[in-house]
PDB file of C-alpha atoms in Angstrom:
ATOM      1  CA  MET A  21      36.078  11.308 -64.471  1.00  0.00           C
ATOM      2  CA  THR A  22      32.372  12.185 -64.176  1.00  0.00           C
ATOM      3  CA  ARG A  23      30.884  12.365 -60.666  1.00  0.00           C
ATOM      4  CA  HIS A  24      27.197  11.617 -60.135  1.00  0.00           C
ATOM      5  CA  ALA A  25      25.343  13.374 -57.307  1.00  0.00           C
ATOM      6  CA  LEU A  26      23.218  11.236 -54.976  1.00  0.00           C
ATOM      7  CA  PRO A  27      19.469  11.947 -55.022  1.00  0.00           C
ATOM      8  CA  LEU A  28      18.307  14.237 -52.201  1.00  0.00           C
ATOM      9  CA  SER A  29      16.155  11.483 -50.628  1.00  0.00           C
ATOM     10  CA  LEU A  30      19.179   9.204 -50.248  1.00  0.00           C
ATOM     11  CA  LEU A  31      21.235  11.999 -48.734  1.00  0.00           C
ATOM     12  CA  LEU A  32      18.539  12.604 -46.101  1.00  0.00           C
ATOM     13  CA  LEU A  33      18.464   8.911 -45.166  1.00  0.00           C
ATOM     14  CA  THR A  34      22.199   8.913 -44.604  1.00  0.00           C
ATOM     15  CA  VAL A  35      22.175  11.881 -42.201  1.00  0.00           C
ATOM     16  CA  LEU A  36      18.832  11.728 -40.395  1.00  0.00           C
ATOM     17  CA  PRO A  37      18.666   9.057 -37.613  1.00  0.00           C
ATOM     18  CA  LEU A  38      15.547   6.969 -37.273  1.00  0.00           C
ATOM     19  CA  THR A  39      13.744   7.270 -33.935  1.00  0.00           C
ATOM     20  CA  ALA A  40      11.202   5.004 -32.262  1.00  0.00           C
ATOM     21  CA  CYS A  41       8.669   5.952 -29.702  1.00  0.00           C
ATOM     22  CA  GLY A  42       6.710   3.634 -27.497  1.00  0.00           C
ATOM     23  CA  ASN A  43       4.351   3.400 -24.593  1.00  0.00           C
ATOM     24  CA  ARG A  44       5.360   1.779 -21.322  1.00  0.00           C
ATOM     25  CA  ASN A  45       2.801   0.723 -18.765  1.00  0.00           C
ATOM     26  CA  THR A  46       3.582   0.616 -15.084  1.00  0.00           C
ATOM     27  CA  ALA A  47       3.487  -2.847 -13.545  1.00  0.00           C
ATOM     28  CA  PRO A  48       0.973  -3.398 -10.740  1.00  0.00           C
ATOM     29  CA  ASP A  49       1.887  -3.927  -7.118  1.00  0.00           C
ATOM     30  CA  ALA A  50      -0.331  -6.100  -4.918  1.00  0.00           C
ATOM     31  CA  SER A  51       1.200  -5.325  -1.547  1.00  0.00           C
ATOM     32  CA  SER A  52      -1.850  -4.131   0.333  1.00  0.00           C
ATOM     33  CA  GLY A  53      -4.889  -5.831  -1.068  1.00  0.00           C
ATOM     34  CA  ALA A  54      -6.278  -2.411  -1.876  1.00  0.00           C
ATOM     35  CA  VAL A  55      -8.637  -2.331  -4.859  1.00  0.00           C
ATOM     36  CA  ALA A  56      -7.603  -0.624  -8.096  1.00  0.00           C
ATOM     37  CA  GLN A  57      -9.561   2.358  -9.375  1.00  0.00           C
ATOM     38  CA  THR A  58      -8.939   4.533 -12.433  1.00  0.00           C
ATOM     39  CA  SER A  59     -10.248   7.887 -13.579  1.00  0.00           C
ATOM     40  CA  ALA A  60      -9.073  10.681 -15.858  1.00  0.00           C
ATOM     41  CA  ALA A  61      -7.854  12.711 -12.894  1.00  0.00           C
ATOM     42  CA  GLN A  62      -6.678   9.908 -10.608  1.00  0.00           C
ATOM     43  CA  PRO A  63      -4.103   7.254 -11.542  1.00  0.00           C
ATOM     44  CA  ALA A  64      -4.990   3.638 -10.798  1.00  0.00           C
ATOM     45  CA  ALA A  65      -4.280   2.760  -7.188  1.00  0.00           C
ATOM     46  CA  ALA A  66      -3.246  -0.614  -6.031  1.00  0.00           C
ATOM     47  CA  GLY A  67      -4.159  -3.569  -4.004  1.00  0.00           C
ATOM     48  CA  ALA A  68      -4.367  -6.664  -6.030  1.00  0.00           C
ATOM     49  CA  ALA A  69      -3.545  -4.429  -8.968  1.00  0.00           C
ATOM     50  CA  THR A  70      -1.814  -1.309  -7.726  1.00  0.00           C
ATOM     51  CA  PRO A  71       0.367   0.607 -10.151  1.00  0.00           C
ATOM     52  CA  ALA A  72       3.907   0.997  -8.897  1.00  0.00           C
ATOM     53  CA  PRO A  73       5.022   4.613  -8.554  1.00  0.00           C
ATOM     54  CA  ALA A  74       6.715   6.102 -11.586  1.00  0.00           C
ATOM     55  CA  ALA A  75      10.266   7.256 -11.028  1.00  0.00           C
ATOM     56  CA  GLY A  76      10.941  10.958 -10.808  1.00  0.00           C
ATOM     57  CA  GLY A  77       7.449  12.029  -9.736  1.00  0.00           C
ATOM     58  CA  SER A  78       6.547  14.618  -7.143  1.00  0.00           C
ATOM     59  CA  ALA A  79       6.684  13.738  -3.470  1.00  0.00           C
ATOM     60  CA  VAL A  80       4.722  13.991  -0.275  1.00  0.00           C
ATOM     61  CA  ALA A  81       6.191  13.829   3.205  1.00  0.00           C
ATOM     62  CA  PRO A  82       5.941  10.240   4.480  1.00  0.00           C
ATOM     63  CA  ILE A  83       3.691   9.313   7.361  1.00  0.00           C
ATOM     64  CA  SER A  84       5.682   8.765  10.516  1.00  0.00           C
ATOM     65  CA  SER A  85       4.966   6.560  13.477  1.00  0.00           C
ATOM     66  CA  HIS A  86       6.527   7.310  16.834  1.00  0.00           C
ATOM     67  CA  GLY A  87      10.007   5.866  16.858  1.00  0.00           C
ATOM     68  CA  ALA A  88       9.515   3.927  13.613  1.00  0.00           C
ATOM     69  CA  ALA A  89      12.348   3.691  11.128  1.00  0.00           C
ATOM     70  CA  ILE A  90      10.731   5.503   8.194  1.00  0.00           C
ATOM     71  CA  ASP A  91      12.660   6.109   4.990  1.00  0.00           C
ATOM     72  CA  PRO A  92      12.639   9.924   4.580  1.00  0.00           C
ATOM     73  CA  THR A  93      13.354   9.763   0.839  1.00  0.00           C
ATOM     74  CA  PRO A  94      10.438  11.313  -1.099  1.00  0.00           C
ATOM     75  CA  ASN A  95       8.603   8.985  -3.440  1.00  0.00           C
ATOM     76  CA  SER A  96       6.469   9.600  -6.475  1.00  0.00           C
ATOM     77  CA  GLN A  97       3.070   8.513  -5.132  1.00  0.00           C
ATOM     78  CA  ARG A  98       3.012  10.957  -2.214  1.00  0.00           C
ATOM     79  CA  ALA A  99       2.122  14.052  -4.199  1.00  0.00           C
ATOM     80  CA  ALA A 100       0.197  16.942  -2.609  1.00  0.00           C
ATOM     81  CA  GLY A 101      -0.317  15.079   0.635  1.00  0.00           C
ATOM     82  CA  ALA A 102       2.087  16.851   2.961  1.00  0.00           C
ATOM     83  CA  ALA A 103      -0.799  18.710   4.579  1.00  0.00           C
ATOM     84  CA  GLY A 104      -2.616  15.415   5.054  1.00  0.00           C
ATOM     85  CA  ALA A 105       0.204  13.365   6.594  1.00  0.00           C
ATOM     86  CA  ILE A 106      -0.673  11.452   9.764  1.00  0.00           C
ATOM     87  CA  ASP A 107       1.084  10.193  12.859  1.00  0.00           C
ATOM     88  CA  PHE A 108       0.203   7.198  15.030  1.00  0.00           C
ATOM     89  CA  ASP A 109       1.616   5.001  17.800  1.00  0.00           C
ATOM     90  CA  ILE A 110       2.917   1.571  16.820  1.00  0.00           C
ATOM     91  CA  PRO A 111       2.637  -0.785  19.838  1.00  0.00           C
ATOM     92  CA  ALA A 112       5.882  -0.930  21.784  1.00  0.00           C
ATOM     93  CA  ALA A 113       6.165  -4.737  21.534  1.00  0.00           C
ATOM     94  CA  TRP A 114       6.104  -4.643  17.733  1.00  0.00           C
ATOM     95  CA  GLN A 115       9.489  -4.626  16.004  1.00  0.00           C
ATOM     96  CA  LYS A 116       9.622  -1.623  13.669  1.00  0.00           C
ATOM     97  CA  GLU A 117      11.365  -1.957  10.299  1.00  0.00           C
ATOM     98  CA  PRO A 118      12.188   0.341   7.380  1.00  0.00           C
ATOM     99  CA  PRO A 119       9.421   0.113   4.751  1.00  0.00           C
ATOM    100  CA  SER A 120      10.321  -2.425   2.070  1.00  0.00           C
ATOM    101  CA  SER A 121       8.621  -0.570  -0.803  1.00  0.00           C
ATOM    102  CA  ASP A 122       7.536   2.933  -1.808  1.00  0.00           C
ATOM    103  CA  MET A 123       3.902   1.984  -1.215  1.00  0.00           C
ATOM    104  CA  ARG A 124       4.595   1.275   2.482  1.00  0.00           C
ATOM    105  CA  VAL A 125       4.914   4.177   4.893  1.00  0.00           C
ATOM    106  CA  ALA A 126       5.371   2.058   8.031  1.00  0.00           C
ATOM    107  CA  GLN A 127       6.198  -1.581   8.669  1.00  0.00           C
ATOM    108  CA  ALA A 128       6.787  -3.925  11.626  1.00  0.00           C
ATOM    109  CA  LYS A 129       7.086  -7.549  12.710  1.00  0.00           C
ATOM    110  CA  ILE A 130       4.724  -8.729  15.456  1.00  0.00           C
ATOM    111  CA  PRO A 131       6.220 -11.434  17.693  1.00  0.00           C
ATOM    112  CA  GLY A 132       3.952 -13.888  19.488  1.00  0.00           C
ATOM    113  CA  PRO A 133       3.315 -17.473  20.552  1.00  0.00           C
ATOM    114  CA  GLY A 134       2.182 -18.561  17.100  1.00  0.00           C
ATOM    115  CA  GLY A 135       5.211 -17.089  15.312  1.00  0.00           C
ATOM    116  CA  ILE A 136       5.892 -13.791  13.590  1.00  0.00           C
ATOM    117  CA  ALA A 137       3.041 -11.768  12.072  1.00  0.00           C
ATOM    118  CA  ASP A 138       3.497  -8.909   9.591  1.00  0.00           C
ATOM    119  CA  PHE A 139       2.210  -5.337   9.794  1.00  0.00           C
ATOM    120  CA  ALA A 140       2.315  -2.554   7.214  1.00  0.00           C
ATOM    121  CA  VAL A 141       0.623   0.752   6.409  1.00  0.00           C
ATOM    122  CA  PHE A 142       0.069   1.479   2.721  1.00  0.00           C
ATOM    123  CA  TYR A 143      -0.526   4.811   1.004  1.00  0.00           C
ATOM    124  CA  PHE A 144      -1.254   5.337  -2.712  1.00  0.00           C
ATOM    125  CA  GLY A 145      -1.695   9.093  -2.837  1.00  0.00           C
ATOM    126  CA  PRO A 146      -4.748  11.274  -2.090  1.00  0.00           C
ATOM    127  CA  GLY A 147      -7.928   9.374  -2.970  1.00  0.00           C
ATOM    128  CA  GLY A 148      -5.991   6.283  -4.054  1.00  0.00           C
ATOM    129  CA  GLY A 149      -6.573   2.657  -3.175  1.00  0.00           C
ATOM    130  CA  GLY A 150     -10.210   2.105  -4.066  1.00  0.00           C
ATOM    131  CA  PRO A 151     -13.490   2.230  -2.102  1.00  0.00           C
ATOM    132  CA  VAL A 152     -13.512   1.292   1.578  1.00  0.00           C
ATOM    133  CA  ASP A 153     -16.121  -1.468   1.247  1.00  0.00           C
ATOM    134  CA  ALA A 154     -14.314  -3.060  -1.689  1.00  0.00           C
ATOM    135  CA  ASN A 155     -11.078  -3.230   0.282  1.00  0.00           C
ATOM    136  CA  ILE A 156     -12.764  -4.701   3.354  1.00  0.00           C
ATOM    137  CA  ASP A 157     -14.464  -7.326   1.166  1.00  0.00           C
ATOM    138  CA  ARG A 158     -11.167  -8.158  -0.477  1.00  0.00           C
ATOM    139  CA  TRP A 159      -9.399  -8.680   2.849  1.00  0.00           C
ATOM    140  CA  VAL A 160     -12.215 -10.916   4.066  1.00  0.00           C
ATOM    141  CA  GLY A 161     -11.993 -12.821   0.780  1.00  0.00           C
ATOM    142  CA  GLN A 162      -8.333 -13.608   1.441  1.00  0.00           C
ATOM    143  CA  MET A 163      -9.447 -15.915   4.261  1.00  0.00           C
ATOM    144  CA  GLU A 164     -11.281 -19.233   3.888  1.00  0.00           C
ATOM    145  CA  GLY A 165     -13.427 -21.120   6.367  1.00  0.00           C
ATOM    146  CA  ALA A 166     -14.571 -18.116   8.396  1.00  0.00           C
ATOM    147  CA  ALA A 167     -17.921 -16.405   8.738  1.00  0.00           C
ATOM    148  CA  LYS A 168     -17.953 -12.972   7.135  1.00  0.00           C
ATOM    149  CA  PRO A 169     -17.371 -10.466   9.950  1.00  0.00           C
ATOM    150  CA  LYS A 170     -19.137  -7.129  10.195  1.00  0.00           C
ATOM    151  CA  PRO A 171     -16.724  -4.193   9.855  1.00  0.00           C
ATOM    152  CA  GLU A 172     -16.576  -1.751  12.760  1.00  0.00           C
ATOM    153  CA  VAL A 173     -16.430   2.022  12.309  1.00  0.00           C
ATOM    154  CA  PHE A 174     -15.335   4.822  14.625  1.00  0.00           C
ATOM    155  CA  GLU A 175     -13.934   8.342  14.439  1.00  0.00           C
ATOM    156  CA  THR A 176     -10.741   9.557  16.039  1.00  0.00           C
ATOM    157  CA  ASN A 177      -9.158  13.011  15.959  1.00  0.00           C
ATOM    158  CA  GLY A 178     -11.096  13.961  12.838  1.00  0.00           C
ATOM    159  CA  TYR A 179     -10.418  10.698  10.951  1.00  0.00           C
ATOM    160  CA  LYS A 180     -12.885   7.957  10.055  1.00  0.00           C
ATOM    161  CA  VAL A 181     -11.659   4.411  10.665  1.00  0.00           C
ATOM    162  CA  THR A 182     -13.289   1.284   9.204  1.00  0.00           C
ATOM    163  CA  TRP A 183     -11.704  -1.946  10.343  1.00  0.00           C
ATOM    164  CA  VAL A 184     -12.238  -5.690  10.280  1.00  0.00           C
ATOM    165  CA  ASP A 185     -10.975  -8.747  12.154  1.00  0.00           C
ATOM    166  CA  VAL A 186     -11.172 -12.048  10.265  1.00  0.00           C
ATOM    167  CA  ALA A 187      -9.748 -15.475  11.104  1.00  0.00           C
ATOM    168  CA  GLY A 188      -9.498 -18.700   9.106  1.00  0.00           C
ATOM    169  CA  THR A 189      -7.183 -20.179   6.503  1.00  0.00           C
ATOM    170  CA  MET A 190      -5.229 -17.540   4.635  1.00  0.00           C
ATOM    171  CA  LYS A 191      -5.201 -18.210   0.909  1.00  0.00           C
ATOM    172  CA  ALA A 192      -1.947 -18.560  -0.976  1.00  0.00           C
ATOM    173  CA  SER A 193      -0.742 -15.491  -2.839  1.00  0.00           C
ATOM    174  CA  GLN A 194       2.084 -15.088  -5.326  1.00  0.00           C
ATOM    175  CA  MET A 195       2.233 -11.334  -4.851  1.00  0.00           C
ATOM    176  CA  GLY A 196       2.708  -8.800  -2.092  1.00  0.00           C
ATOM    177  CA  MET A 197       2.159  -9.535   1.577  1.00  0.00           C
ATOM    178  CA  GLY A 198       0.351 -12.881   1.301  1.00  0.00           C
ATOM    179  CA  PRO A 199       1.856 -16.342   1.935  1.00  0.00           C
ATOM    180  CA  LYS A 200       3.141 -18.502  -0.911  1.00  0.00           C
ATOM    181  CA  THR A 201       1.046 -21.442   0.320  1.00  0.00           C
ATOM    182  CA  ALA A 202      -2.228 -21.527   2.260  1.00  0.00           C
ATOM    183  CA  VAL A 203      -1.828 -21.034   6.021  1.00  0.00           C
ATOM    184  CA  ALA A 204      -4.319 -22.549   8.473  1.00  0.00           C
ATOM    185  CA  ASN A 205      -5.186 -20.898  11.805  1.00  0.00           C
ATOM    186  CA  ALA A 206      -4.386 -17.435  10.493  1.00  0.00           C
ATOM    187  CA  ARG A 207      -5.784 -13.993  11.253  1.00  0.00           C
ATOM    188  CA  LEU A 208      -6.015 -10.663   9.441  1.00  0.00           C
ATOM    189  CA  LEU A 209      -6.608  -7.261  11.017  1.00  0.00           C
ATOM    190  CA  GLY A 210      -7.261  -4.591   8.407  1.00  0.00           C
ATOM    191  CA  ALA A 211      -8.338  -0.958   8.526  1.00  0.00           C
ATOM    192  CA  VAL A 212      -8.955   1.957   6.187  1.00  0.00           C
ATOM    193  CA  VAL A 213      -8.301   5.394   7.671  1.00  0.00           C
ATOM    194  CA  GLU A 214     -10.052   8.235   5.840  1.00  0.00           C
ATOM    195  CA  GLY A 215      -9.179  11.894   6.224  1.00  0.00           C
ATOM    196  CA  PRO A 216      -7.465  14.845   4.498  1.00  0.00           C
ATOM    197  CA  GLY A 217      -4.832  13.513   2.104  1.00  0.00           C
ATOM    198  CA  GLY A 218      -5.915   9.887   2.666  1.00  0.00           C
ATOM    199  CA  PRO A 219      -6.908   7.116   2.713  1.00  0.00           C
ATOM    200  CA  TRP A 220      -4.327   4.963   4.482  1.00  0.00           C
ATOM    201  CA  PHE A 221      -4.502   1.173   4.700  1.00  0.00           C
ATOM    202  CA  PHE A 222      -3.394  -0.595   7.906  1.00  0.00           C
ATOM    203  CA  LYS A 223      -2.949  -4.358   7.670  1.00  0.00           C
ATOM    204  CA  ALA A 224      -1.634  -7.028  10.060  1.00  0.00           C
ATOM    205  CA  GLN A 225      -1.672 -10.696   9.139  1.00  0.00           C
ATOM    206  CA  GLY A 226      -0.150 -13.891  10.456  1.00  0.00           C
ATOM    207  CA  PRO A 227      -0.770 -16.703  12.958  1.00  0.00           C
ATOM    208  CA  ASP A 228      -4.030 -16.452  14.874  1.00  0.00           C
ATOM    209  CA  ALA A 229      -2.251 -17.316  18.149  1.00  0.00           C
ATOM    210  CA  THR A 230      -0.068 -14.232  17.659  1.00  0.00           C
ATOM    211  CA  LEU A 231      -2.606 -11.719  16.355  1.00  0.00           C
ATOM    212  CA  ALA A 232      -5.624 -12.581  18.513  1.00  0.00           C
ATOM    213  CA  PRO A 233      -3.912 -11.158  21.644  1.00  0.00           C
ATOM    214  CA  GLN A 234      -2.876  -8.078  19.613  1.00  0.00           C
ATOM    215  CA  ARG A 235      -6.432  -7.101  18.636  1.00  0.00           C
ATOM    216  CA  ASP A 236      -6.768  -4.441  21.333  1.00  0.00           C
ATOM    217  CA  ALA A 237      -3.293  -3.083  20.581  1.00  0.00           C
ATOM    218  CA  PHE A 238      -4.226  -2.800  16.898  1.00  0.00           C
ATOM    219  CA  VAL A 239      -7.381  -0.827  17.750  1.00  0.00           C
ATOM    220  CA  ALA A 240      -5.465   1.384  20.188  1.00  0.00           C
ATOM    221  CA  MET A 241      -3.006   2.186  17.400  1.00  0.00           C
ATOM    222  CA  LEU A 242      -5.884   3.139  15.088  1.00  0.00           C
ATOM    223  CA  LYS A 243      -7.354   5.402  17.778  1.00  0.00           C
ATOM    224  CA  SER A 244      -3.995   7.162  18.099  1.00  0.00           C
ATOM    225  CA  VAL A 245      -4.092   8.361  14.469  1.00  0.00           C
ATOM    226  CA  LYS A 246      -3.840  12.145  14.264  1.00  0.00           C
ATOM    227  CA  LYS A 247      -2.657  14.858  11.898  1.00  0.00           C
ATOM    228  CA  LYS A 248       1.099  15.020  11.739  1.00  0.00           C
ATOM    229  CA  GLY A 249       2.661  18.255  12.859  1.00  0.00           C
TER     230      GLY A 249
END
């Protein structure tokens, strides 16, 4: 019986597996309302379009707040920021919680006569999160029926703080911290803290009757910001 050899090209196809390569983009996270920015050296940071951290990245020590339940597990967005970590005092009446996402470094519920308000501090890595003015404008834009407030600025312990207090009807949001339907008689307290390793984004939002009496406590917390260590 005569045996016929297979052509070399067919032999290669039978032994060499086919491989496919692709490109996967990271989905955005809109937790903070921070404004996205992209450059060759800096990954896009989030607010309405914040890239979620990629798994397995390098880590930076999380910001801690006195007595707050902070998840100590390193996460991928906190690279090279250990030297820039901050500490601050969350008001005693606020109910501290473990952060619900890698973008949050502190979180709390704020009880009050109007119902529960939410508080969180967001961090997107050194230089992440977009320009200060753009973030302030975005927060103001989340509220309807209110005159545009003028942001206030002060310095504390070597950090620059820009913050805003805006009241009105909070627009509905399908992402992040915002309500699913519009909420009347609402209030938003937001701040950007700039300094080594920053910025950090502080945001409280909820019923006006709850947050209006907490305005001074919010500012006192911002003034307590200092370098961790």
